[in-house]
Amino acid sequence: MAAAAESGARAWLSGGSPRPGSPTSSPELGAGSRSRLGPGSGPGSGIERPGARPPGPSAPGHSFRKVTLTKPTFCHLCSDFIWGLAGILCDVCNFMSHEKCVKHVKTPCTSVAPSLVRVPVAHCFGPRGHYKRKFCAVCRKGLEAPALRCEVCELHVHPECVPFACSDCRQCHLDGHRDPDTHHHHWREGNLSSGARCEFCRKTCSSSDVLAGVRCEWCGVQAHSVCSAVLTPECTFGRLRTMVLPPACVRLLSRNFSKMHCFRISESAAPEPGDGDDGVDGSAPAGPGKEVAAPESSKQTLKIFDGNDTVQRNHFRVISVPRLARSQEVLEAALRAYYITEDPQAFQLQALPPPTQAGDADTEALGKVWSGGTAEDEGSRGPGSRDVPEAWVIRALPRTQEVLKIYPAWLKVGVAYVSLRVTPQSTAQTVVLEVLPLLGRQDEGPEGFQLLEVLMGSRQVQRMVLADEELLLGRLQAIRQTSLRQMSQTRFYVAERRAVAPRVSLFVGGLPPGLSPQEYSSLLDEAMSLKAGLVSMSHVYSSQGAVVLDVACFAEAERLYMLVRDTAVHSRPLTALVLPDVLHTKLPPDCCPLLVFVNPKSGGLKGRDLLCSFRKLLNPHQVFELTNGGPLPGFHMFSQVPCFRVLVCGGDGTVGWVLATLEEVRHRLACQEPAVAILPLGTGNDLGRVLRWGAGYSGEDPFSVLLSVDEADAVLMDRWTILLDAQEAGGGEGSVVDAEPPKIIHMSNYCGIGIDAELSLDFHQAREEEPGKFTSRLHNKGVYVRVGLQKLSQARGLHREIRLQVEQQEVELPSIEGLIFINIPSWGSGADLWGSDSDSKFEKPRMDDGLLEVVGVTGVVHMGAALLKPQPRTPCLTLRAPAARLPPAGAGPSSRTAITFKSEESRQRP
């Protein structure tokens, strides 16, 4: 068995920059001095295709050739217009360039991009959407039809290009596999904002015509692909460095949990990728259940599969070739459809039978084979005859030996990989024995190491330990038989054989509140059969009806996660979230990470876009969707962080929800008083107005929002506890019987009794019945107006139903329909019922003065007048009180409500 070590002294050929989009620009990346990142970089390669231009020393993997231009075209390197009729085109990835720019191309071809990824990280693709002026990162074409976008990075792809996308998403946490000790830029090519300027040369590096320029997805630095090689490789997280939760401070051993589960991203019901294929060579999209467009009379359309997997799934790609094309030309076109640039002589095309003949192995169709030979007889002709099947599968020819790349599973090593020649007798154990001396571990025995097979899929990265007696050559042939694309995305790592102590934190919410830890344990054991010794309950939040389970087995954690999501307790569905561990001792001294809560249902439903934006600007682990478990999982994850801030994206109700949860878990937090910022997404947004965050979010740049949060000043605000104690009076004072248990709620803005509360309740019930209609603030306010008009003719006489005491002095109530207790100088979407002017009797109200303003309203017309034309002081009832209480008993109706207001701040009256 021959072995050769590949030097890792250079990251890219001719000292070029790292691949835009690869997780890092470490010198370990890429090929060494003896490797060749050209069309023949794979096994059995080294032969150039006829008519292809050899790639330059800094053009990794491209198959360039000169073409005649028939329409306006732009260069993908300099983004300038290509004048004249000649350009240089890559046959595989559609990279177009000036002839003068070819020697400067450093962006690798899609065919070799997977081999240049340092640490494979899967993507999180959301639902399909329309993205104007965006380009696919795989085929480099415009995204005209609905496309997919990664929720964590700026990768945009066609649905049919997803299987060919690199697993080069951002590495947002430590998972025990090649964890870095330094953080480098994570470059992503193209789709930059208009007017973006290069960090190095200060010239424009964006383009709306082609995929050009690169951007670091952590710090936001933008540059030309050529200039990015000159910049310092280390990333400092840019302007938001104090707000970002560093990936080196987050640990999550997730094994085969998908990235969607790890980042708590709601999974969409989008069709599986590959159900429509963006045909190469100008062909039309095709896929399962789709008709293939009729070709021109001089051409023939063929369905191409790359292995047994695509045949079973009926996921094919379409090529259009001349009817008289030779088998060599057809085979090359089929290989290009799957971004394969290896030597065509190592493959052949095997015909598939029609569906009616699928079970007949002796049919003539199964005997048809187009090989990569160069024969010129009639048998080497392509689809020239009438009986040529329309469906073909690419098969790799058997190989007696092969060169295999073995990567070290640890980062601190002087080489990127080593190359070994494997034979039919080579096993995983013999490969490890040969690799260790080449990696400088010759003094250690092979029994302490193992060989890992890693499938770097675009949606999930899967790892599998190979048995010591596994025959590698047979394993490689089996992978190619399954899928040639899968073979190009498969790597082999040599790793230390060490006992990993798995620990997965599983948050379970939606349980009945108020139970003891033993009762929660019995309830979960009855519903899901917890395995003793593997599952323990580390935290119990009884008031919230939630627990945190520590699972010491990956398989058990995966089983519980899927089971909890399908389980309901007392007709209430449970919530399951996988939470990472924040290594708070490793946080930088100046780091004060931002905990972000987003309610996607608030106000104008802009929360969904903000979720995606904040996940890209920050670490997605610090962004929580409130409809998926509420705010408690976020506070639990940050419980040991010594200093953090909170951003709540939602309406006033959402802010109150988060503040109430914070009040309940404050004693468990290392940072018990985090500053809370607001991005108003609701309908009224009174608290956002008072704190100067605006009347409502209207599409501002999320980056600017984060800068405003970082620069905001902290102010104090009173929060009040309200005790609702319903009692029913009998014949006398001694016969008072509790009608229902007391209830405690918290108030930040205001609290209404009577007509104000009735309108709010009607609006809430209308939104719960038809949430899809409440998509804009204007519509929501219209609903308030409609329910208010319905109350015009109703008279309640609230002053006859309640009694009000202020400082133990009973206040005589005039004829009113509603009583409002105000803590902030804004009510009903901006109206100031009290007035901001001071007078001889009262000082100017403040939200931190420890006092409440009590205002009475006479009805719907009075409320509408205050909203349309606020008065300096709303007439009727105006009081200020440190506490307002109704007596629990006395003359009046048989049912009364006792309301107690209590400031959370200990202050004296001004």
Coordinates of N, CA, C and O in Angstrom, one line a residue, residues 569-655:
V569 N -50.7 16.0 27.2 CA -51.1 15.7 28.5 C -52.3 16.6 28.9 O -52.2 17.8 28.8
H570 N -53.3 16.0 29.3 CA -54.6 16.7 29.7 C -55.0 17.5 28.5 O -55.4 18.6 28.6
S571 N -55.0 16.8 27.3 CA -55.4 17.5 26.0 C -54.6 18.7 25.6 O -55.0 19.5 24.8
R572 N -53.4 18.8 26.2 CA -52.5 19.9 25.8 C -51.2 19.4 25.3 O -50.5 18.6 25.9
P573 N -50.9 19.7 24.0 CA -49.7 19.2 23.4 C -48.4 19.7 24.1 O -48.4 20.8 24.6
L574 N -47.4 18.8 24.2 CA -46.2 19.1 24.8 C -45.2 19.8 23.8 O -45.4 19.6 22.6
T575 N -44.2 20.5 24.3 CA -43.2 21.1 23.5 C -41.9 20.5 23.9 O -41.6 20.4 25.1
A576 N -41.1 20.2 22.9 CA -39.7 19.7 23.1 C -38.7 20.5 22.4 O -38.9 20.8 21.2
L577 N -37.7 20.9 23.1 CA -36.6 21.7 22.5 C -35.2 21.2 23.0 O -35.1 20.8 24.1
V578 N -34.3 21.1 22.0 CA -32.9 20.8 22.4 C -32.2 22.0 22.7 O -32.0 22.9 21.8
L579 N -31.6 22.1 23.9 CA -31.0 23.4 24.3 C -29.5 23.1 24.5 O -29.1 22.1 25.1
P580 N -28.6 24.0 24.0 CA -27.2 23.9 24.2 C -26.7 24.3 25.5 O -27.5 25.0 26.3
D581 N -25.5 24.1 25.9 CA -24.9 24.6 27.1 C -24.0 25.8 26.8 O -23.2 25.8 25.8
V582 N -24.2 26.9 27.5 CA -23.4 28.1 27.3 C -22.2 28.0 28.3 O -22.4 27.9 29.5
L583 N -21.0 28.0 27.8 CA -19.8 27.9 28.6 C -19.5 29.3 29.1 O -18.7 30.0 28.5
H584 N -20.1 29.7 30.1 CA -20.1 31.1 30.6 C -18.7 31.5 31.0 O -18.3 32.7 31.0
T585 N -17.9 30.5 31.5 CA -16.5 30.8 31.9 C -15.6 31.2 30.8 O -14.5 31.8 31.0
K586 N -16.0 30.9 29.5 CA -15.1 31.2 28.4 C -15.6 32.5 27.7 O -15.0 32.8 26.7
L587 N -16.6 33.1 28.2 CA -17.1 34.4 27.5 C -16.0 35.5 27.7 O -15.4 35.6 28.8
P588 N -15.7 36.3 26.7 CA -14.8 37.4 26.8 C -15.3 38.4 27.9 O -16.5 38.5 28.1
P589 N -14.3 39.1 28.5 CA -14.7 40.0 29.5 C -15.7 41.1 29.1 O -16.6 41.5 29.9
D590 N -15.6 41.6 27.9 CA -16.5 42.6 27.4 C -17.7 42.1 26.7 O -18.5 42.9 26.1
C591 N -18.0 40.8 26.8 CA -19.1 40.2 26.1 C -20.4 40.3 26.9 O -20.4 39.9 28.1
C592 N -21.4 40.9 26.4 CA -22.7 40.9 27.0 C -23.8 40.5 26.0 O -24.4 41.3 25.3
P593 N -23.9 39.2 25.8 CA -24.7 38.7 24.7 C -26.2 39.1 24.8 O -26.7 39.3 25.9
L594 N -26.8 39.2 23.6 CA -28.2 39.6 23.5 C -29.1 38.4 23.3 O -28.9 37.6 22.4
L595 N -30.0 38.3 24.2 CA -31.0 37.2 24.2 C -32.3 37.8 23.4 O -32.9 38.8 23.9
V596 N -32.6 37.2 22.3 CA -33.6 37.8 21.4 C -34.9 36.9 21.5 O -34.8 35.7 21.3
F597 N -36.0 37.5 21.7 CA -37.3 36.8 21.7 C -38.1 37.5 20.6 O -38.3 38.7 20.5
V598 N -38.7 36.6 19.7 CA -39.5 37.2 18.5 C -40.8 36.5 18.6 O -40.9 35.2 18.6
N599 N -41.9 37.3 18.5 CA -43.3 36.7 18.3 C -43.7 36.9 16.9 O -44.0 38.0 16.5
P600 N -43.7 35.9 16.1 CA -44.0 36.0 14.7 C -45.4 36.4 14.4 O -45.8 36.7 13.3
K601 N -46.3 36.3 15.4 CA -47.7 36.5 15.2 C -48.1 38.0 15.6 O -49.3 38.3 15.4
S602 N -47.2 38.7 16.1 CA -47.5 40.1 16.5 C -47.8 41.0 15.4 O -47.1 41.0 14.3
G603 N -48.7 41.9 15.6 CA -49.0 43.1 14.7 C -49.0 42.7 13.2 O -49.8 42.0 12.7
G604 N -48.1 43.2 12.5 CA -48.1 43.1 11.0 C -47.4 41.8 10.5 O -47.1 41.7 9.4
L605 N -47.2 40.8 11.4 CA -46.6 39.5 11.0 C -45.2 39.7 10.4 O -44.9 38.9 9.5
K606 N -44.5 40.7 10.8 CA -43.1 40.8 10.3 C -42.1 40.0 11.1 O -40.9 40.0 10.8
G607 N -42.5 39.3 12.1 CA -41.6 38.6 13.0 C -40.9 37.5 12.3 O -39.8 37.2 12.6
R608 N -41.5 36.9 11.3 CA -40.9 35.8 10.6 C -39.6 36.2 9.8 O -38.6 35.6 9.9
D609 N -39.7 37.4 9.2 CA -38.5 37.9 8.5 C -37.4 38.3 9.5 O -36.2 38.2 9.3
L610 N -37.9 38.9 10.7 CA -36.9 39.3 11.7 C -36.2 38.1 12.3 O -35.0 38.2 12.6
L611 N -36.9 37.0 12.5 CA -36.3 35.8 13.0 C -35.1 35.4 12.1 O -34.0 35.1 12.6
C612 N -35.3 35.3 10.8 CA -34.3 34.9 9.9 C -33.1 35.9 9.9 O -32.0 35.6 9.9
S613 N -33.4 37.2 10.0 CA -32.4 38.3 10.0 C -31.5 38.2 11.2 O -30.3 38.3 11.1
F614 N -32.2 38.1 12.4 CA -31.4 38.0 13.6 C -30.6 36.7 13.7 O -29.5 36.7 14.3
R615 N -31.1 35.6 13.2 CA -30.3 34.4 13.2 C -29.0 34.5 12.4 O -28.0 33.9 12.7
K616 N -29.1 35.4 11.3 CA -27.9 35.5 10.5 C -26.9 36.6 11.1 O -25.7 36.5 10.9
L617 N -27.5 37.6 11.7 CA -26.6 38.6 12.3 C -26.0 38.2 13.6 O -24.9 38.6 13.9
L618 N -26.6 37.3 14.3 CA -26.1 36.9 15.6 C -25.9 35.4 15.6 O -26.0 34.8 14.5
N619 N -25.6 34.8 16.7 CA -25.6 33.3 16.8 C -27.0 32.8 16.9 O -27.8 33.3 17.7
P620 N -27.5 31.9 16.0 CA -28.9 31.5 16.0 C -29.3 30.9 17.3 O -30.5 30.8 17.6
H621 N -28.3 30.4 18.1 CA -28.7 29.8 19.4 C -29.2 30.9 20.4 O -29.9 30.5 21.4
Q622 N -29.0 32.2 20.1 CA -29.5 33.2 21.1 C -30.8 33.9 20.6 O -31.2 34.9 21.1
V623 N -31.4 33.3 19.6 CA -32.7 33.8 19.0 C -33.8 32.8 19.2 O -33.6 31.6 18.8
F624 N -34.8 33.2 19.9 CA -35.9 32.3 20.3 C -37.2 32.7 19.7 O -37.5 33.9 19.7
E625 N -38.0 31.8 19.2 CA -39.3 32.0 18.7 C -40.3 31.8 19.8 O -40.4 30.6 20.3
L626 N -41.1 32.8 20.2 CA -41.9 32.7 21.3 C -43.1 31.7 21.1 O -43.7 31.2 22.1
T627 N -43.5 31.4 19.9 CA -44.5 30.4 19.7 C -44.1 29.0 19.8 O -44.9 28.1 19.7
N628 N -42.8 28.8 20.1 CA -42.2 27.5 20.3 C -41.6 27.4 21.7 O -40.4 27.4 21.8
G629 N -42.4 27.3 22.7 CA -42.0 27.1 24.0 C -42.0 28.3 24.9 O -41.7 28.2 26.1
G630 N -42.2 29.5 24.3 CA -42.3 30.7 25.1 C -40.9 31.2 25.5 O -39.9 30.8 25.0
P631 N -40.8 32.2 26.4 CA -39.5 32.8 26.8 C -38.7 31.9 27.8 O -37.5 32.2 28.0
L632 N -39.3 31.0 28.4 CA -38.6 30.2 29.5 C -37.4 29.5 29.0 O -36.3 29.5 29.6
P633 N -37.4 28.8 27.8 CA -36.2 28.1 27.3 C -35.0 29.1 27.2 O -33.8 28.7 27.5
G634 N -35.2 30.3 26.7 CA -34.2 31.3 26.6 C -33.5 31.7 27.9 O -32.3 31.7 28.0
F635 N -34.4 32.0 28.9 CA -33.9 32.3 30.2 C -33.1 31.2 30.8 O -32.1 31.4 31.5
H636 N -33.6 30.0 30.6 CA -32.9 28.8 31.2 C -31.5 28.6 30.5 O -30.5 28.4 31.2
M637 N -31.4 28.8 29.2 CA -30.2 28.7 28.5 C -29.2 29.7 29.0 O -28.0 29.5 29.1
F638 N -29.6 30.9 29.3 CA -28.8 32.0 29.7 C -28.7 32.2 31.2 O -28.2 33.2 31.8
S639 N -29.1 31.1 32.0 CA -29.2 31.3 33.4 C -27.8 31.5 34.1 O -27.7 32.1 35.1
Q640 N -26.8 31.0 33.5 CA -25.4 31.1 34.1 C -24.6 32.2 33.5 O -23.4 32.4 33.9
V641 N -25.1 32.9 32.5 CA -24.4 34.0 31.9 C -24.4 35.2 32.8 O -25.4 35.7 33.3
P642 N -23.2 35.7 33.2 CA -23.1 36.7 34.2 C -23.7 38.1 33.8 O -24.1 38.8 34.7
C643 N -23.7 38.4 32.5 CA -24.2 39.6 32.1 C -24.8 39.5 30.7 O -24.1 39.0 29.8
F644 N -26.1 39.7 30.5 CA -26.7 39.7 29.2 C -27.8 40.7 29.1 O -28.3 41.2 30.1
R645 N -28.3 40.9 27.9 CA -29.4 41.9 27.6 C -30.5 41.1 26.9 O -30.2 40.0 26.3
V646 N -31.7 41.7 26.8 CA -32.8 41.1 26.2 C -33.4 42.0 25.2 O -33.6 43.2 25.4
L647 N -33.8 41.5 24.0 CA -34.5 42.2 23.0 C -35.8 41.4 22.8 O -35.8 40.2 22.4
V648 N -37.0 42.1 23.0 CA -38.3 41.5 22.8 C -38.9 42.1 21.5 O -39.1 43.3 21.4
C649 N -39.2 41.3 20.5 CA -39.8 41.7 19.3 C -41.2 41.3 19.3 O -41.5 40.1 19.1
G650 N -42.1 42.2 19.6 CA -43.5 41.9 19.6 C -44.3 43.1 20.2 O -43.8 44.2 20.3
G651 N -45.6 42.9 20.4 CA -46.4 43.9 21.0 C -46.3 44.1 22.5 O -45.5 43.4 23.1
D652 N -47.1 44.9 23.1 CA -47.1 45.1 24.5 C -47.4 43.9 25.3 O -46.8 43.6 26.3
G653 N -48.3 43.1 24.7 CA -48.6 41.8 25.4 C -47.5 40.8 25.4 O -47.2 40.1 26.4
T654 N -46.7 40.8 24.3 CA -45.5 40.0 24.3 C -44.5 40.5 25.3 O -43.8 39.6 26.0
V655 N -44.3 41.8 25.4 CA -43.3 42.3 26.3 C -43.7 41.9 27.8 O -42.9 41.5 28.6

